[in-house]
mmCIF file of C-alpha atoms in Angstrom:
data_model
loop_
_atom_site.group_PDB
_atom_site.id
_atom_site.type_symbol
_atom_site.label_atom_id
_atom_site.label_comp_id
_atom_site.label_asym_id
_atom_site.label_seq_id
_atom_site.Cartn_x
_atom_site.Cartn_y
_atom_site.Cartn_z
ATOM 1 C CA MET A 1107 30.738 -10.954 -34.174
ATOM 2 C CA ASP A 1108 30.095 -7.302 -33.360
ATOM 3 C CA LEU A 1109 29.852 -6.379 -29.694
ATOM 4 C CA TRP A 1110 26.481 -5.314 -28.357
ATOM 5 C CA ASN A 1111 26.135 -1.509 -28.298
ATOM 6 C CA GLU A 1112 22.454 -0.871 -27.495
ATOM 7 C CA LYS A 1113 20.670 -0.127 -24.220
ATOM 8 C CA LEU A 1114 18.818 -3.128 -22.895
ATOM 9 C CA ASN A 1115 15.025 -3.154 -22.811
ATOM 10 C CA ARG A 1116 12.205 -5.659 -22.964
ATOM 11 C CA ASP A 1117 12.134 -5.572 -26.767
ATOM 12 C CA ASN A 1118 15.789 -6.444 -27.378
ATOM 13 C CA ILE A 1119 16.658 -8.687 -24.409
ATOM 14 C CA THR A 1120 15.975 -11.733 -26.597
ATOM 15 C CA ASP A 1121 18.374 -10.477 -29.279
ATOM 16 C CA PHE A 1122 21.036 -9.815 -26.651
ATOM 17 C CA TYR A 1123 20.595 -13.314 -25.278
ATOM 18 C CA GLN A 1124 20.750 -15.016 -28.677
ATOM 19 C CA SER A 1125 23.874 -13.121 -29.691
ATOM 20 C CA THR A 1126 25.861 -13.939 -26.523
ATOM 21 C CA VAL A 1127 24.561 -17.151 -24.975
ATOM 22 C CA GLU A 1128 26.620 -19.598 -27.026
ATOM 23 C CA MET A 1129 29.927 -18.025 -26.028
ATOM 24 C CA VAL A 1130 28.681 -17.511 -22.476
ATOM 25 C CA TYR A 1131 27.646 -21.126 -21.993
ATOM 26 C CA SER A 1132 31.057 -22.591 -22.860
ATOM 27 C CA SER A 1133 32.851 -20.110 -20.600
ATOM 28 C CA VAL A 1134 30.572 -20.710 -17.611
ATOM 29 C CA PHE A 1135 30.639 -24.488 -18.064
ATOM 30 C CA ASP A 1136 34.446 -24.419 -17.847
ATOM 31 C CA ILE A 1137 34.081 -22.769 -14.413
ATOM 32 C CA THR A 1138 31.145 -24.705 -12.981
ATOM 33 C CA LYS A 1139 31.948 -28.117 -14.586
ATOM 34 C CA GLU A 1140 28.261 -29.073 -14.447
ATOM 35 C CA THR A 1141 25.205 -28.205 -16.541
ATOM 36 C CA THR A 1142 22.726 -27.337 -13.790
ATOM 37 C CA ARG A 1143 25.097 -24.935 -12.062
ATOM 38 C CA ALA A 1144 26.045 -23.396 -15.397
ATOM 39 C CA GLU A 1145 22.412 -22.789 -16.355
ATOM 40 C CA GLN A 1146 21.640 -21.211 -12.971
ATOM 41 C CA ALA A 1147 24.582 -18.828 -13.242
ATOM 42 C CA ILE A 1148 23.700 -17.847 -16.804
ATOM 43 C CA VAL A 1149 20.002 -17.186 -16.139
ATOM 44 C CA LYS A 1150 20.775 -15.161 -13.009
ATOM 45 C CA SER A 1151 23.409 -13.098 -14.835
ATOM 46 C CA TYR A 1152 21.039 -12.103 -17.643
ATOM 47 C CA LEU A 1153 18.397 -11.100 -15.094
ATOM 48 C CA ASP A 1154 20.870 -9.098 -12.994
ATOM 49 C CA THR A 1155 22.117 -7.266 -16.075
ATOM 50 C CA TYR A 1156 18.568 -6.555 -17.252
ATOM 51 C CA GLN A 1157 17.727 -5.128 -13.843
ATOM 52 C CA GLN A 1158 20.529 -2.553 -14.241
ATOM 53 C CA ARG A 1159 19.478 -1.538 -17.767
ATOM 54 C CA SER A 1160 18.376 1.972 -16.720
ATOM 55 C CA VAL A 1161 21.901 2.946 -15.626
ATOM 56 C CA LEU A 1162 23.866 1.081 -18.308
ATOM 57 C CA LYS A 1163 24.963 2.675 -21.539
ATOM 58 C CA GLY A 1164 24.811 0.608 -24.686
ATOM 59 C CA GLU A 1165 28.568 0.156 -24.934
ATOM 60 C CA ASP A 1166 28.803 -0.895 -21.262
ATOM 61 C CA VAL A 1167 26.223 -3.690 -21.385
ATOM 62 C CA VAL A 1168 28.625 -6.436 -22.475
ATOM 63 C CA TYR A 1169 31.348 -5.519 -19.977
ATOM 64 C CA THR A 1170 28.930 -5.276 -17.072
ATOM 65 C CA PHE A 1171 27.323 -8.556 -18.093
ATOM 66 C CA GLY A 1172 30.756 -10.257 -18.151
ATOM 67 C CA GLU A 1173 31.573 -9.059 -14.614
ATOM 68 C CA ILE A 1174 28.190 -10.191 -13.293
ATOM 69 C CA LEU A 1175 28.526 -13.562 -15.057
ATOM 70 C CA LEU A 1176 31.968 -14.283 -13.565
ATOM 71 C CA LYS A 1177 30.809 -13.295 -10.068
ATOM 72 C CA ASN A 1178 27.680 -15.471 -10.218
ATOM 73 C CA ALA A 1179 29.590 -18.469 -11.571
ATOM 74 C CA LYS A 1180 32.135 -18.305 -8.735
ATOM 75 C CA GLU A 1181 29.406 -17.884 -6.116
ATOM 76 C CA ILE A 1182 27.522 -20.955 -7.376
ATOM 77 C CA VAL A 1183 30.705 -23.032 -7.351
ATOM 78 C CA GLU A 1184 31.337 -22.034 -3.732
ATOM 79 C CA LYS A 1185 27.709 -22.574 -2.736
ATOM 80 C CA TYR A 1186 27.323 -25.964 -4.444
ATOM 81 C CA PRO A 1187 30.720 -27.678 -4.472
ATOM 82 C CA LEU A 1188 31.158 -30.899 -6.440
ATOM 83 C CA PRO A 1189 32.742 -34.066 -5.069
ATOM 84 C CA GLU A 1190 36.394 -34.360 -5.960
ATOM 85 C CA ASN A 1191 36.055 -37.789 -7.568
ATOM 86 C CA VAL A 1192 33.209 -36.714 -9.939
ATOM 87 C CA THR A 1193 34.029 -35.521 -13.429
ATOM 88 C CA PHE A 1194 31.753 -34.342 -16.231
ATOM 89 C CA ALA A 1195 32.367 -34.530 -19.949
ATOM 90 C CA PRO A 1196 32.606 -31.225 -21.850
ATOM 91 C CA ARG A 1197 29.312 -30.042 -23.294
ATOM 92 C CA THR A 1198 28.215 -27.571 -25.904
ATOM 93 C CA LEU A 1199 25.015 -25.591 -25.929
ATOM 94 C CA ASP A 1200 22.174 -27.492 -27.574
ATOM 95 C CA GLU A 1201 18.939 -26.044 -28.914
ATOM 96 C CA TYR A 1202 16.804 -27.365 -26.063
ATOM 97 C CA THR A 1203 19.005 -25.811 -23.362
ATOM 98 C CA ARG A 1204 19.172 -22.532 -25.290
ATOM 99 C CA ASN A 1205 15.372 -22.250 -25.499
ATOM 100 C CA PHE A 1206 14.854 -23.505 -21.952
ATOM 101 C CA MET A 1207 17.065 -20.808 -20.417
ATOM 102 C CA LEU A 1208 15.484 -18.088 -22.589
ATOM 103 C CA GLU A 1209 11.992 -19.111 -21.480
ATOM 104 C CA LYS A 1210 13.059 -18.922 -17.829
ATOM 105 C CA ILE A 1211 14.530 -15.449 -18.319
ATOM 106 C CA LEU A 1212 11.473 -14.051 -20.125
ATOM 107 C CA ALA A 1213 9.020 -15.668 -17.701
ATOM 108 C CA LYS A 1214 10.850 -14.093 -14.771
ATOM 109 C CA ILE A 1215 10.954 -10.650 -16.406
ATOM 110 C CA ASP A 1216 7.238 -10.754 -17.273
ATOM 111 C CA SER A 1217 6.131 -12.027 -13.849
ATOM 112 C CA THR A 1218 4.124 -9.688 -11.627
ATOM 113 C CA GLY A 1219 6.347 -10.223 -8.610
ATOM 114 C CA TYR A 1220 9.482 -9.262 -10.545
ATOM 115 C CA LYS A 1221 7.844 -6.091 -11.905
ATOM 116 C CA VAL A 1222 6.651 -5.023 -8.444
ATOM 117 C CA ALA A 1223 10.054 -5.671 -6.870
ATOM 118 C CA GLU A 1224 11.774 -3.786 -9.688
ATOM 119 C CA PHE A 1225 9.386 -0.853 -9.365
ATOM 120 C CA ILE A 1226 9.939 -0.589 -5.618
ATOM 121 C CA SER A 1227 13.732 -0.790 -5.895
ATOM 122 C CA SER A 1228 13.869 1.746 -8.734
ATOM 123 C CA ASP A 1229 11.600 4.156 -6.837
ATOM 124 C CA THR A 1230 14.118 4.539 -4.020
ATOM 125 C CA LYS A 1231 16.866 5.374 -6.543
ATOM 126 C CA ARG A 1232 14.853 7.899 -8.514
ATOM 127 C CA SER A 1233 16.349 11.363 -8.401
ATOM 128 C CA LYS A 1234 14.248 14.320 -7.283
ATOM 129 C CA SER A 1235 14.422 17.604 -9.180
ATOM 130 C CA ALA A 1236 13.364 19.984 -6.400
ATOM 131 C CA LYS A 1237 15.700 20.372 -3.427
ATOM 132 C CA SER A 1238 12.875 21.069 -0.994
ATOM 133 C CA TRP A 1239 11.100 17.911 -2.071
ATOM 134 C CA GLN A 1240 14.361 16.016 -1.675
ATOM 135 C CA LYS A 1241 14.664 17.189 1.941
ATOM 136 C CA ILE A 1242 11.112 16.131 2.696
ATOM 137 C CA MET A 1243 11.682 12.742 1.116
ATOM 138 C CA ASP A 1244 14.851 12.319 3.177
ATOM 139 C CA LEU A 1245 12.901 12.942 6.370
ATOM 140 C CA PHE A 1246 9.793 10.982 5.371
ATOM 141 C CA PRO A 1247 10.669 8.455 2.662
ATOM 142 C CA VAL A 1248 7.540 7.403 0.775
ATOM 143 C CA THR A 1249 7.697 4.277 -1.361
ATOM 144 C CA PRO A 1250 4.977 2.316 -3.161
ATOM 145 C CA LEU A 1251 5.407 -0.439 -0.597
ATOM 146 C CA LEU A 1252 4.698 2.018 2.226
ATOM 147 C CA ILE A 1253 1.579 3.295 0.439
ATOM 148 C CA ILE A 1254 0.303 -0.255 -0.017
ATOM 149 C CA GLN A 1255 0.900 -0.982 3.669
ATOM 150 C CA LEU A 1256 -0.978 2.179 4.719
ATOM 151 C CA VAL A 1257 -3.925 1.315 2.480
ATOM 152 C CA LEU A 1258 -4.092 -2.209 3.902
ATOM 153 C CA LEU A 1259 -3.836 -0.875 7.455
ATOM 154 C CA THR A 1260 -6.675 1.579 6.775
ATOM 155 C CA LEU A 1261 -8.884 -1.177 5.398
ATOM 156 C CA VAL A 1262 -8.170 -3.398 8.409
ATOM 157 C CA ILE A 1263 -8.988 -0.594 10.870
ATOM 158 C CA TRP A 1264 -12.221 0.214 8.997
ATOM 159 C CA ALA A 1265 -13.276 -3.445 8.926
ATOM 160 C CA VAL A 1266 -12.564 -3.970 12.630
ATOM 161 C CA SER A 1267 -14.363 -0.755 13.635
ATOM 162 C CA THR A 1268 -17.402 -1.579 11.501
ATOM 163 C CA ALA A 1269 -17.582 -5.111 12.841
ATOM 164 C CA ALA A 1270 -17.251 -3.946 16.450
ATOM 165 C CA ILE A 1271 -20.244 -1.612 16.016
ATOM 166 C CA THR A 1272 -22.557 -3.621 13.790
ATOM 167 C CA LEU A 1273 -22.087 -7.248 14.870
ATOM 168 C CA PRO A 1274 -23.247 -6.923 18.519
ATOM 169 C CA TYR A 1275 -26.446 -5.111 17.439
ATOM 170 C CA ARG A 1276 -27.169 -6.704 14.069
ATOM 171 C CA ASP A 1277 -30.280 -8.485 15.444
ATOM 172 C CA GLU A 1278 -31.744 -5.492 17.320
ATOM 173 C CA PRO A 1279 -31.678 -1.756 16.589
ATOM 174 C CA LEU A 1280 -29.703 0.624 18.747
ATOM 175 C CA ALA A 1281 -32.799 2.743 19.471
ATOM 176 C CA GLU A 1282 -36.456 2.745 18.471
ATOM 177 C CA GLU A 1283 -37.496 6.206 17.394
ATOM 178 C CA ASN A 1284 -41.218 5.402 17.631
ATOM 179 C CA LYS A 1285 -40.965 4.561 21.332
ATOM 180 C CA ILE A 1286 -38.951 7.671 22.043
ATOM 181 C CA TYR A 1287 -41.648 9.953 20.670
ATOM 182 C CA GLU A 1288 -44.576 7.915 22.003
ATOM 183 C CA ASP A 1289 -43.365 7.963 25.624
ATOM 184 C CA SER A 1290 -43.287 11.757 25.835
ATOM 185 C CA ASN A 1291 -46.062 14.126 24.791
ATOM 186 C CA LEU A 1292 -45.691 17.386 22.954
ATOM 187 C CA GLN A 1293 -45.672 19.577 26.052
ATOM 188 C CA GLU A 1294 -42.951 17.590 27.780
ATOM 189 C CA LYS A 1295 -40.770 17.660 24.677
ATOM 190 C CA TYR A 1296 -40.964 21.373 23.890
ATOM 191 C CA VAL A 1297 -42.232 23.323 26.893
ATOM 192 C CA THR A 1298 -39.762 21.877 29.372
ATOM 193 C CA VAL A 1299 -36.829 23.291 27.429
ATOM 194 C CA ILE A 1300 -38.055 26.892 27.709
ATOM 195 C CA PRO A 1301 -36.188 27.608 30.991
ATOM 196 C CA TYR A 1302 -32.928 26.872 29.187
ATOM 197 C CA TYR A 1303 -33.436 29.718 26.728
ATOM 198 C CA PRO A 1304 -32.077 33.169 27.768
ATOM 199 C CA LEU A 1305 -35.557 34.717 27.966
ATOM 200 C CA GLY A 1306 -36.115 34.708 31.696
ATOM 201 C CA VAL A 1307 -39.453 32.872 31.253
ATOM 202 C CA LYS A 1308 -40.861 30.859 34.126
ATOM 203 C CA TYR A 1309 -43.314 28.252 32.886
ATOM 204 C CA PRO A 1310 -45.110 26.201 35.538
ATOM 205 C CA ASN A 1311 -45.285 22.453 35.139
ATOM 206 C CA VAL A 1312 -48.729 21.379 33.968
ATOM 207 C CA PRO A 1313 -49.936 18.049 35.350
ATOM 208 C CA VAL A 1314 -50.617 15.353 32.784
ATOM 209 C CA ASN A 1315 -53.206 12.594 33.065
ATOM 210 C CA GLU A 1316 -52.677 8.911 32.248
ATOM 211 C CA GLU A 1317 -53.480 9.426 28.550
ATOM 212 C CA GLY A 1318 -50.660 11.953 28.146
ATOM 213 C CA GLU A 1319 -53.018 14.995 27.906
ATOM 214 C CA ALA A 1320 -52.938 18.083 30.073
ATOM 215 C CA ASP A 1321 -55.509 18.149 32.879
ATOM 216 C CA SER A 1322 -58.056 20.765 31.837
ATOM 217 C CA VAL A 1323 -59.114 21.646 35.399
ATOM 218 C CA GLU A 1324 -55.652 22.119 36.695
ATOM 219 C CA SER A 1325 -54.413 23.858 33.554
ATOM 220 C CA GLU A 1326 -57.091 26.574 33.868
ATOM 221 C CA ALA A 1327 -55.930 27.379 37.366
ATOM 222 C CA THR A 1328 -52.293 27.564 36.436
ATOM 223 C CA GLU A 1329 -50.743 30.828 35.750
ATOM 224 C CA ALA A 1330 -49.492 31.932 32.385
ATOM 225 C CA PRO A 1331 -45.784 32.135 31.717
ATOM 226 C CA VAL A 1332 -44.291 34.888 33.798
ATOM 227 C CA LEU A 1333 -41.385 36.951 32.653
ATOM 228 C CA ALA A 1334 -38.677 37.523 35.182
ATOM 229 C CA PRO A 1335 -38.989 40.963 36.822
ATOM 230 C CA VAL A 1336 -36.707 43.591 35.469
ATOM 231 C CA ILE A 1337 -35.204 45.937 38.023
ATOM 232 C CA ALA A 1338 -35.562 49.490 36.862
ATOM 233 C CA GLU A 1339 -32.381 51.439 36.834
ATOM 234 C CA THR A 1340 -32.370 54.572 38.938
ATOM 235 C CA GLU A 1341 -30.646 57.699 37.968
ATOM 236 C CA PRO A 1342 -27.638 58.587 40.031
ATOM 237 C CA SER A 1343 -28.245 61.246 42.652
ATOM 238 C CA ALA A 1344 -25.745 63.646 44.057
ATOM 239 C CA THR A 1345 -27.195 63.271 47.575
ATOM 240 C CA ARG A 1346 -27.061 59.455 47.583
ATOM 241 C CA GLY A 1347 -24.273 57.632 49.237
#
């Protein structure tokens, strides 16, 4: 059998599995001595190798996979030790177990959670071409996970702020514009602001009757707007002072 010499990807992971799993199963079963532990180690090893596919050359795939497989098998044996008085008969890989493990591997690779986790982990390892951008990223690392958190935080703040403003007054308006303009007549709204303009105009207050209209008798006796007196400048005199 020729050794695998292609870079791993989603299209050829099945071919890589089919070409190596039979030899792999017998080797791992000799270490784990039990089918469940052997299957767990094998599935995890294929997934770990697939996750490193971007940095593995085609000729290094098999060697890296062998190292990962041996490490995972030993870890499972240490994590799930078997009783000393229990023995298992040797087994070979059957068609059901072969297809079952392949389905688990492909389902994990195609799952949304695996793709998101892989995208986030690969983003932190991605090299930056510009040195200035690299320095900025070192000071303020931005990852897809951070962007998602900021978006969620923004939505929460917007929802809380909107609820705090709208809920207490959802049954009654904040202000009724009709009442504002009905309670004050035209003269009170516009004439009373004249003293605030830089014109020096003095406008007397005109009394208003109960109906909001100016009293005609009193308004005739009132004086017209008076401009503030302007002090004439005098020419300087040699004899003054």
